[in-house]
Short mmCIF file of C-alpha atoms and ligand atoms in Angstrom, two decimals:
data_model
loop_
_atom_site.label_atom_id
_atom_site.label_comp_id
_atom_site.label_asym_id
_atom_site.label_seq_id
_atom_site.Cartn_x
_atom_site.Cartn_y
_atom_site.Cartn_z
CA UNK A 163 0.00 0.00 0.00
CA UNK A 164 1.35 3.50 -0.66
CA UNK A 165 1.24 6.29 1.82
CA UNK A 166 -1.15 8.38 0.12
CA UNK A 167 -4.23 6.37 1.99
CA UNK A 168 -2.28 6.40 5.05
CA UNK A 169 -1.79 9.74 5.50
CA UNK A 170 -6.02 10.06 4.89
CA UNK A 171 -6.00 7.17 7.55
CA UNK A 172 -3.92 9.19 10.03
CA UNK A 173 -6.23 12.45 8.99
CA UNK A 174 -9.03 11.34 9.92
CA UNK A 175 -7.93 9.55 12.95
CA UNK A 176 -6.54 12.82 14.24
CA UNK A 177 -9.95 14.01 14.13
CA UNK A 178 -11.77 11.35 15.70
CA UNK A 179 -9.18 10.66 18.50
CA UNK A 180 -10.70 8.58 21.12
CA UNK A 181 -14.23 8.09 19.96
CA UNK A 182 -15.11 4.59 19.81
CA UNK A 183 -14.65 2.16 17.15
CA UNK A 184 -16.25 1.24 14.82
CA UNK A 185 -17.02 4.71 13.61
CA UNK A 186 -20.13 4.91 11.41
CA UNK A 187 -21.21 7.28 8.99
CA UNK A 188 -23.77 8.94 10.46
CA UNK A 189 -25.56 8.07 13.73
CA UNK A 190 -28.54 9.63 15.16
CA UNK A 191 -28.28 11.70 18.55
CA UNK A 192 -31.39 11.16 21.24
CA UNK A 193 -29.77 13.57 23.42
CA UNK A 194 -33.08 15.56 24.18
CA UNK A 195 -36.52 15.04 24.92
CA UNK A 196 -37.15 11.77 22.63
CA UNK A 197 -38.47 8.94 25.31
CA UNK A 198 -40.33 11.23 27.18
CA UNK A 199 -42.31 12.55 24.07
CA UNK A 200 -42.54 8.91 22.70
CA UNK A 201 -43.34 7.98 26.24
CA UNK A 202 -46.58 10.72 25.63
CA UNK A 203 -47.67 9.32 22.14
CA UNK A 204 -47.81 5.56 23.26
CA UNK A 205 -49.65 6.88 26.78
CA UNK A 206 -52.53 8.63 24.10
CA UNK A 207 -53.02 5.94 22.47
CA UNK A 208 -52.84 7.44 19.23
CA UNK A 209 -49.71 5.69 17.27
CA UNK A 210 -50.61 5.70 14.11
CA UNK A 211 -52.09 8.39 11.70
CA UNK A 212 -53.99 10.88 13.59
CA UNK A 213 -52.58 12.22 16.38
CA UNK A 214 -51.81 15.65 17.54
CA UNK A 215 -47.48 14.87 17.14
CA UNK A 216 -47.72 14.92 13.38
CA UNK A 217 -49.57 18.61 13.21
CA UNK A 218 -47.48 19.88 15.77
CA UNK A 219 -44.33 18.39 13.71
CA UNK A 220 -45.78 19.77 10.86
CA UNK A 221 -46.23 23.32 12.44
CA UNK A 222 -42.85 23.34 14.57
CA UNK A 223 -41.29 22.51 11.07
CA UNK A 224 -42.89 25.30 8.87
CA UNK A 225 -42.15 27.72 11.48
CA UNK A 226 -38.43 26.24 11.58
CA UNK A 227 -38.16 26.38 7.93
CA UNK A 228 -40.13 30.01 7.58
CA UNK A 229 -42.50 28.46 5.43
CA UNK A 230 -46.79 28.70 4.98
CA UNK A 231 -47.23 24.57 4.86
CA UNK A 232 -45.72 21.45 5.64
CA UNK A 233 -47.53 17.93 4.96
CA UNK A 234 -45.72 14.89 6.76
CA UNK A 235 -45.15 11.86 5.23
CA UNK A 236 -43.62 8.25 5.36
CA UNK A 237 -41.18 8.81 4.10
CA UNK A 238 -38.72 11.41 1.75
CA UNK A 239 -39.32 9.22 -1.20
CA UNK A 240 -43.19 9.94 -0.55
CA UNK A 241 -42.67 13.45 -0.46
CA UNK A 242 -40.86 13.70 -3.56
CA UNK A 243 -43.46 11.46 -5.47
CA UNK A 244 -46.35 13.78 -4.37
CA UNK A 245 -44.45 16.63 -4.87
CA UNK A 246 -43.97 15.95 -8.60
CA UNK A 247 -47.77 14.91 -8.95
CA UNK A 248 -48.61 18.05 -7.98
CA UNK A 249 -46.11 20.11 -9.92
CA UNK A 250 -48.04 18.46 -12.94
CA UNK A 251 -45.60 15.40 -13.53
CA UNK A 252 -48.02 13.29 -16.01
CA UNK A 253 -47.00 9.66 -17.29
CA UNK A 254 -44.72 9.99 -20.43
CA UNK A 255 -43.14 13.31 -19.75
CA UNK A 256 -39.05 14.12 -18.98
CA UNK A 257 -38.02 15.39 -15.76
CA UNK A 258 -34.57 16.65 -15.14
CA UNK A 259 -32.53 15.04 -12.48
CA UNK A 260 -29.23 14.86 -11.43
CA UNK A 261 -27.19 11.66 -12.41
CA UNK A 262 -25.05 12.42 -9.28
CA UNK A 263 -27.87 11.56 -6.73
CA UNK A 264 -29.53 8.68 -4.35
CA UNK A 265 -31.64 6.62 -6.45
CA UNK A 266 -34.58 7.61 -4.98
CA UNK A 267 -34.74 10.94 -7.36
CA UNK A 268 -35.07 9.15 -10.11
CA UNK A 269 -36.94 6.65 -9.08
CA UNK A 270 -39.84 9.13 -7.76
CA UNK A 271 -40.01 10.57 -11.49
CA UNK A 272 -40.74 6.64 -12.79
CA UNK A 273 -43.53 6.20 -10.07
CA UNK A 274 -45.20 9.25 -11.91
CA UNK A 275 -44.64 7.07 -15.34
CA UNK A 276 -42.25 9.59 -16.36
CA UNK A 277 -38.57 9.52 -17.57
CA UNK A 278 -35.74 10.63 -15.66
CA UNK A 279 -33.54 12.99 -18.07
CA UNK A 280 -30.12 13.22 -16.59
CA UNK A 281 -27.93 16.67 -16.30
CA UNK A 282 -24.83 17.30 -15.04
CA UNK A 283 -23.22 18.54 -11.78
CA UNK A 284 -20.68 21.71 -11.16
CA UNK A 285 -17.50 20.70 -9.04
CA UNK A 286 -18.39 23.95 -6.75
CA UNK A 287 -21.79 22.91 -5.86
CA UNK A 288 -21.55 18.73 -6.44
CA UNK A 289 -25.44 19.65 -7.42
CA UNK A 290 -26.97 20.57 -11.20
CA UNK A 291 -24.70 22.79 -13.20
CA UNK A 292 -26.98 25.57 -14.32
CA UNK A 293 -24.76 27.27 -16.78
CA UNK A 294 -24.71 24.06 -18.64
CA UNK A 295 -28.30 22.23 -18.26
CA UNK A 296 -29.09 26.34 -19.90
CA UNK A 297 -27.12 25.56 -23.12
CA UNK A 298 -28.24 22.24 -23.27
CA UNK A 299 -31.77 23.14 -22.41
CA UNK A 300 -31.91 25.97 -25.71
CA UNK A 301 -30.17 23.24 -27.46
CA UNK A 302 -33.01 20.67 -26.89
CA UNK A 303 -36.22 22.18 -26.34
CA UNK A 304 -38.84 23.40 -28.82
CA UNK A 305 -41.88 24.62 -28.40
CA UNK A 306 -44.49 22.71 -29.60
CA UNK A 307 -48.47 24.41 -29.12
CA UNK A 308 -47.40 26.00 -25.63
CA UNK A 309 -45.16 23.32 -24.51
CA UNK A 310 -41.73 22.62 -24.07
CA UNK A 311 -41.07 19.53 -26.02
CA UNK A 312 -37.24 17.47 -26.49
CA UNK A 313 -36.97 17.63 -29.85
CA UNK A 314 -35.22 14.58 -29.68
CA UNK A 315 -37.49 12.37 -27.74
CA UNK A 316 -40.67 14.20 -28.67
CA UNK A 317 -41.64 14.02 -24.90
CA UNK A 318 -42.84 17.07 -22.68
CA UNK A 319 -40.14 18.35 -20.58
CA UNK A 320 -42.57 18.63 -17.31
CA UNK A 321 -39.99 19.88 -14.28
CA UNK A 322 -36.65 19.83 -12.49
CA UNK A 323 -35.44 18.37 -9.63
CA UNK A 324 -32.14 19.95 -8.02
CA UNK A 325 -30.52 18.03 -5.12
CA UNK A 326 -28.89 19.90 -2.46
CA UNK A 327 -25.89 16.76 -2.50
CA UNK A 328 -24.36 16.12 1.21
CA UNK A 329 -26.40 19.31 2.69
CA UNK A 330 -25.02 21.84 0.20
CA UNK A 331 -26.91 24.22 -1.97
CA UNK A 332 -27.37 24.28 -5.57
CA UNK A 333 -27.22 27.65 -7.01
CA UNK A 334 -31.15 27.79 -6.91
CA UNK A 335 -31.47 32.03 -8.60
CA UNK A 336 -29.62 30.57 -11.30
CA UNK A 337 -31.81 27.31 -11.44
CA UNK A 338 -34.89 28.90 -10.74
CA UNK A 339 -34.25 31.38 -13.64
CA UNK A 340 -33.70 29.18 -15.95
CA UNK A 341 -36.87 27.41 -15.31
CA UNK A 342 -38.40 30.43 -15.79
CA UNK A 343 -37.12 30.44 -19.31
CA UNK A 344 -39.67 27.84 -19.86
CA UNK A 345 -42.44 28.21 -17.20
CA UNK A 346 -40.95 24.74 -15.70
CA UNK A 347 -41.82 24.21 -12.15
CA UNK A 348 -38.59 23.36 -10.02
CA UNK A 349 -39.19 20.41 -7.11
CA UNK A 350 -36.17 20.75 -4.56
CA UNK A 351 -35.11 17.29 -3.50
CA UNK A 352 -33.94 18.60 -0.05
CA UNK A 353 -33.78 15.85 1.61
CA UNK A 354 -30.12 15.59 2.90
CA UNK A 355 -30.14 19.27 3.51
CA UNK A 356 -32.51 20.72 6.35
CA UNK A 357 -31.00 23.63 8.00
CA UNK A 358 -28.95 24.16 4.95
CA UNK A 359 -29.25 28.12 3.88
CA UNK A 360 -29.14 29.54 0.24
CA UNK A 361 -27.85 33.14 0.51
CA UNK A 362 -30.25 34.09 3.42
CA UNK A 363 -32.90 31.62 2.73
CA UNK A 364 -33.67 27.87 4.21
CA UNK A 365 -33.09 24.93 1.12
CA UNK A 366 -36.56 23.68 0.76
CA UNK A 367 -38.49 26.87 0.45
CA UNK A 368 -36.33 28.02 -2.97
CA UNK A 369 -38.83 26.35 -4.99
CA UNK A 370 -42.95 25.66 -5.40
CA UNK A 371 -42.48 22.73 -3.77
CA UNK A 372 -39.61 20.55 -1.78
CA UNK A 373 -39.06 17.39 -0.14
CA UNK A 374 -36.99 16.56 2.94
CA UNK A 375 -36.56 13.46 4.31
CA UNK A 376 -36.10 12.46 8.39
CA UNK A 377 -34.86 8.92 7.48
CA UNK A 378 -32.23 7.44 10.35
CA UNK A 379 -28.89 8.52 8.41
CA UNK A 380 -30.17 12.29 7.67
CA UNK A 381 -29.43 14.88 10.41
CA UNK A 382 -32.80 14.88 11.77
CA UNK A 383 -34.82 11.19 12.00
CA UNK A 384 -38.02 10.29 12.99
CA UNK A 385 -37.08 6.95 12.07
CA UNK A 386 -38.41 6.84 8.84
CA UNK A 387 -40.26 10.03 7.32
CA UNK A 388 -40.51 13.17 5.17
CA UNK A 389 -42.44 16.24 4.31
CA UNK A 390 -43.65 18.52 1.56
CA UNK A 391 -42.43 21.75 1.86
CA UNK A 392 -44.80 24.36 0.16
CA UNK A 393 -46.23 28.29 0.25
CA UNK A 394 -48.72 27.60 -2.01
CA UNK A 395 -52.50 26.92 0.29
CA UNK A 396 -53.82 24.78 -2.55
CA UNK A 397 -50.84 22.49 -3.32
CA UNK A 398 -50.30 22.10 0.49
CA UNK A 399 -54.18 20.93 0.35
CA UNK A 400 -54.04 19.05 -2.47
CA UNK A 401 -50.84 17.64 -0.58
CA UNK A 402 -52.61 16.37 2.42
CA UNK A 403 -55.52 14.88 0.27
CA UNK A 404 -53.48 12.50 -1.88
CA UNK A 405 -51.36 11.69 0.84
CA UNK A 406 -54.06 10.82 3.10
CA UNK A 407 -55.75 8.04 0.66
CA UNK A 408 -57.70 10.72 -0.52
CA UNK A 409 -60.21 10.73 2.25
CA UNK A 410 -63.17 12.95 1.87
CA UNK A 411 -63.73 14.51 5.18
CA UNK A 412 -66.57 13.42 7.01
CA UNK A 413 -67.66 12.02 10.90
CA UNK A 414 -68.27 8.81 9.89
CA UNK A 415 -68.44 8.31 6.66
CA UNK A 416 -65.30 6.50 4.67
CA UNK A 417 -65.51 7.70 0.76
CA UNK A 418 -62.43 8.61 -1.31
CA UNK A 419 -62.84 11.49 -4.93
CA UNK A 420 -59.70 9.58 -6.04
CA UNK A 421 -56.57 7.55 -6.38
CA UNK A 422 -54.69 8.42 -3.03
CA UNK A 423 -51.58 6.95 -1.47
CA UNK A 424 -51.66 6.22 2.40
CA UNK A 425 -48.10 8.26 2.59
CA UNK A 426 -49.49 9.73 6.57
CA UNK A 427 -47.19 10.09 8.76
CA UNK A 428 -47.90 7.92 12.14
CA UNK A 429 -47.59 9.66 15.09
CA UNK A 430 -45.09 7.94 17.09
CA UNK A 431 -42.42 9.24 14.08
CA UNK A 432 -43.42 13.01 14.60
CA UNK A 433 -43.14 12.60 17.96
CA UNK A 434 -39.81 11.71 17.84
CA UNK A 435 -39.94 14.64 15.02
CA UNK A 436 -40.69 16.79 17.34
CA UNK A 437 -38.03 16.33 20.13
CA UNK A 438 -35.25 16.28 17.51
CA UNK A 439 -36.17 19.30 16.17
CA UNK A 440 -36.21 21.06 19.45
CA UNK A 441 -32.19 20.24 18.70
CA UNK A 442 -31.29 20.88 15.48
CA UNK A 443 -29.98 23.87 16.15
CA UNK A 444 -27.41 22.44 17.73
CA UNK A 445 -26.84 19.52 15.44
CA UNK A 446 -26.11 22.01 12.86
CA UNK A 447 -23.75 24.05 15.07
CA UNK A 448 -21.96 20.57 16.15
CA UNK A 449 -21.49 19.66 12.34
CA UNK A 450 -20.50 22.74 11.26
CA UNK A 451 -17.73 22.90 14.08
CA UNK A 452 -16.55 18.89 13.24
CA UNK A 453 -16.46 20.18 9.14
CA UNK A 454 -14.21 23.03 10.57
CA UNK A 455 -11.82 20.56 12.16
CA UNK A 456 -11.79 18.36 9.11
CA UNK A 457 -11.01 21.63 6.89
CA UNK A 458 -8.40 22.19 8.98
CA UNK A 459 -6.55 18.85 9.32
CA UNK A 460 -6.95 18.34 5.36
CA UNK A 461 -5.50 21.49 4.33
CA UNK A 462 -1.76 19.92 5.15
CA UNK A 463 -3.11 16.31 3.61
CA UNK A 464 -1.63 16.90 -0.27
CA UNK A 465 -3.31 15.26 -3.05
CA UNK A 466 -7.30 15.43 -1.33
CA UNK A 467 -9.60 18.21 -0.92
CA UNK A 468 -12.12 18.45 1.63
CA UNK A 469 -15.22 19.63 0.49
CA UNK A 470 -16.46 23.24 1.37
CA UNK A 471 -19.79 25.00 1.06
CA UNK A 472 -20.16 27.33 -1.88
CA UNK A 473 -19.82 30.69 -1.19
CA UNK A 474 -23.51 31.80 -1.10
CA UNK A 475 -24.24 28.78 1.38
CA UNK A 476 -24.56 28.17 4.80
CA UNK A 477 -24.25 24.01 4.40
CA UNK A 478 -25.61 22.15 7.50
CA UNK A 479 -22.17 19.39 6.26
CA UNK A 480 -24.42 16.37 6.70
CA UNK A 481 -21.67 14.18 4.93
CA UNK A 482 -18.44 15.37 5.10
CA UNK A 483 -17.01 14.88 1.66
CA UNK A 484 -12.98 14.28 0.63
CA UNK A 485 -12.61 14.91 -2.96
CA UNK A 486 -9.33 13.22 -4.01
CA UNK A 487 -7.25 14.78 -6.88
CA UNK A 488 -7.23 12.04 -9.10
CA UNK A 489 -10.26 10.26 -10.67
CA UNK A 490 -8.52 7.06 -10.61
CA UNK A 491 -11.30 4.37 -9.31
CA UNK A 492 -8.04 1.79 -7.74
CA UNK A 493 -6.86 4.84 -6.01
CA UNK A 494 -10.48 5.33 -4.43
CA UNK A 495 -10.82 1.97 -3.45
CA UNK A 496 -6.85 1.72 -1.51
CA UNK A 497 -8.67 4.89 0.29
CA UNK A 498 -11.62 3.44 1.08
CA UNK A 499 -10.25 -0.18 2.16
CA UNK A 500 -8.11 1.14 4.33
CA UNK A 501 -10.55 4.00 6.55
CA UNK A 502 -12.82 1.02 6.55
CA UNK A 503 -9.83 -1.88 7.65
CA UNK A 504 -9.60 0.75 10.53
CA UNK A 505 -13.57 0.35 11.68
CA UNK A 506 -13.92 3.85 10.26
CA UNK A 507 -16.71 4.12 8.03
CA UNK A 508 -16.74 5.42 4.33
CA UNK A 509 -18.19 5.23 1.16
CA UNK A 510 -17.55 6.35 -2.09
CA UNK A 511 -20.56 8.78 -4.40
CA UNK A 512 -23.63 6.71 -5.52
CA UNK A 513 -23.02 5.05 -8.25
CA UNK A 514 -24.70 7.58 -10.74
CA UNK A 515 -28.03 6.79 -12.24
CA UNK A 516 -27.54 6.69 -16.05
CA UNK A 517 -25.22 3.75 -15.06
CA UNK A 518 -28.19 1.65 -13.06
CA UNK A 519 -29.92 -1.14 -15.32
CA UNK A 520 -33.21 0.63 -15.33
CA UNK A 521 -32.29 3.88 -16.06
CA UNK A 522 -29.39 3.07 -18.85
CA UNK A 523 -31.74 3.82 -21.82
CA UNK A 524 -32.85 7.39 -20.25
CA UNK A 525 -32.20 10.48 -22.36
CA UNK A 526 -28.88 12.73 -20.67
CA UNK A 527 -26.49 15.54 -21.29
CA UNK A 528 -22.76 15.41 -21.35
CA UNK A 529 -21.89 14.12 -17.74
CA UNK A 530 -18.72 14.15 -17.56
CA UNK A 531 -17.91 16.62 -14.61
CA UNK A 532 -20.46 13.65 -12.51
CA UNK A 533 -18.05 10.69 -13.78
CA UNK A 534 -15.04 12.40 -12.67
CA UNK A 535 -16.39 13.43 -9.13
CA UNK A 536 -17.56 10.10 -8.98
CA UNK A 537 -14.28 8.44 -9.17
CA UNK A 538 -13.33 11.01 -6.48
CA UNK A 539 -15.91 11.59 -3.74
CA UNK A 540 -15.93 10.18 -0.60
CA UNK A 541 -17.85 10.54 2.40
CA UNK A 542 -16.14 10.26 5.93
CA UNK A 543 -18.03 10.06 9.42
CA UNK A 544 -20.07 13.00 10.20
CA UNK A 545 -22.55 12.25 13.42
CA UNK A 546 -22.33 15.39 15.18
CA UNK A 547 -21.45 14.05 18.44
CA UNK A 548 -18.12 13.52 16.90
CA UNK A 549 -17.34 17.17 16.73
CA UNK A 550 -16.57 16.90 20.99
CA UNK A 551 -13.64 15.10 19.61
CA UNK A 552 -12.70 17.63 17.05
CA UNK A 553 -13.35 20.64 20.02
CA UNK A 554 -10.11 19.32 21.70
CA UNK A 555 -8.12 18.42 18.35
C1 LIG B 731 -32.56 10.15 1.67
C2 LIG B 731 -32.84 10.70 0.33
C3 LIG B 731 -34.10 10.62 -0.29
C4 LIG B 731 -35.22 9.77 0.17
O1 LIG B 731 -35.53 9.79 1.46
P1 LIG B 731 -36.18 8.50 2.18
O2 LIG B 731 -36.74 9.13 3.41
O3 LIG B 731 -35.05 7.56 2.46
O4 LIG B 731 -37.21 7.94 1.29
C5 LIG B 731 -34.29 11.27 -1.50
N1 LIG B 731 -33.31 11.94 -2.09
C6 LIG B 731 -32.09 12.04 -1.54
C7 LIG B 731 -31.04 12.81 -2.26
C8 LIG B 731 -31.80 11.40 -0.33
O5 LIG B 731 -30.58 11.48 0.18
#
């Protein structure tokens, strides 16, 4: 083995010092008021889909977030799925994704029956590249009796979906203009980065709509869950209809107006919502401070860069990210085999999703600036109780 993975090795160890191995990725932190409020919910008897937990969740959150309406859900998956229904994602269509994302972006455009079209990510931002999906965009679309067509598919182009990657910002006035070019609604997928600020404003409320998601590895769990993010009143009606098996309101009566999902939120999850966020604050403030530490100790490590926010963002850093110098895949893997021969946790990017079986055939742009930093990327521990070992570092 040559040094170069050592001296990562010895990096991060210096930053972790004497927390206990093995050191995951990211653990969750029930440092405040969760058994007592869970304690509450099971007492009440209500576990499951009513309950007052999941409108107090859903009020604590918009009020968090500065934001008119929040609908929780099962999950972030759920929330991203709804929230392209409702941005008028119909079967057949092309929605604009990343390729450097979780699966689950693309895979919420196929439950709509549409196809995921992939763009490319800027180095700066690891999110979409807006100078470039702009060019491509004039290069592609034509408009076709009021609609924005690919004039190489013949398929509506129906929306985009940025992805705030690792908890930092895409540069959403860019984005969002360029969506205005052609009256496309833009869904933020922001579910890795709640807290996360854009310029002076909260990722999740840049857009019409935006989905977060409070599964156990993001930096605020309720087990498993998500929300829909909205200022619109209708949409964040419409919202809580479909995700509520369409349920027409009435004392007794049971009688649904339409296809509806049961994508409720139970309970006992925003209860545990609820006494995490009552802590995010600090989460935040502890990853921010263990990023610092990790800035610092890489900036003497030659031949790997660790990842900063862009310089409108305030990034809540909910994966750390090392980008090595070299997109050399062997070089990735000595890296990677050794942090994790040590019981210290990391992984490389996603693999990208015009790679994955089911979406190989999917229309794309140039994505070459995504296959490099995929070669590259990789995400170190980053549970923000390890920052007490950074304070003393
Ligand atoms: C976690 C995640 C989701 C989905 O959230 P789940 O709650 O796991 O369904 C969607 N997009 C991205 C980028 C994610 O990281």
């Amino acid at each position: 083995m040559n040094s170069y993975p050592v001296m990562i090795v010895d990096a991060i160890k210096s930053v972790l010092r004497d927390v206990e191995h093995p050191v995951s990725l990211h653990e969750p932190s029930f440092i405040g008021r969760e058994w007592q409020l869970l304690k509450d919910c099971l007492d009440s008897g209500y576990v499951s889909s009513v309950g007052e937990y999941v409108d107090r969740f859903e009020q604590q959150l918009a009020q968090y977030l500065g934001v008119e309406h929040v609908v929780a859900v099962v999950n972030g998956t759920a929330a991203l799925h709804v929230s392209l229904l409702l941005a008028g994602v119909k079967p057949g269509d092309e929605v604009i994704v990343p390729t450097l994302t979780f699966v689950a972006t693309a895979n919420a455009v196929s439950y709509c029956g549409a196809i995921p079209h992939f763009a490319d990510s800027e180095q700066s931002t690891l999110g979409l590249d807006p100078a470039k999906l702009r060019q491509y965009l004039a290069g592609i679309l034509q408009l076709d009796d009021g609609q924005w067509l690919n004039r190489n598919t013949g398929r509506r182009v129906a929306a985009i979906v940025p992805m705030h990657a690792f908890g930092h910002p895409v540069d959403m006035d860019a984005l969002n203009e360029i969506a205005g070019l052609y009256g496309l609604p833009v869904v933020e997928d922001a579910a890795e980065s709640l807290g996360s600020c854009y310029k002076d404003r909260m990722t999740g409320t840049l857009s019409s709509l935006a989905a977060i998601s409070f599964n156990g590895n993001k930096i605020l769990t309720t087990g498993g869950g998500g929300a829909i993010v909205t200022n619109d009143k209708v949409l964040a009606k419409r919202a809580k209809h479909l995700t509520t098996t369409a349920k027409m309101p009435h004392r007794w009566q049971i009688s649904h107006d339409e296809v509806g999902f049961n994508y409720r939120m139970p309970n006992i999850n925003a209860a545990l919502g609820c006494a995490q966020l009552e802590q995010l604050a600090g989460f935040i403030e502890r990853k921010r401070s263990l990023a610092e530490t990790y800035k610092k100790t890489f900036s003497d490590v030659v031949g790997v860069d660790f990842f900063q926010e862009p310089e409108f963002a305030c990034s809540n850093y909910w994966l750390n990210v090392l980008l090595l110098d070299e997109a050399k895949p062997e070089i990735c893997n000595e890296v990677l085999e050794a942090l994790n021969n040590e019981s210290i946790m990391a992984r490389p990017s996603w693999t990208l999703m015009h790679k994955l079986p089911m979406y190989q055939g999917c229309p794309r742009m140039d994505l070459s600036v995504a296959e490099n930093l995929e070669q590259r990327l990789i995400c170190i521990p980053s549970s923000p109780f390890l920052s007490q070992a950074g304070d003393h570092a």
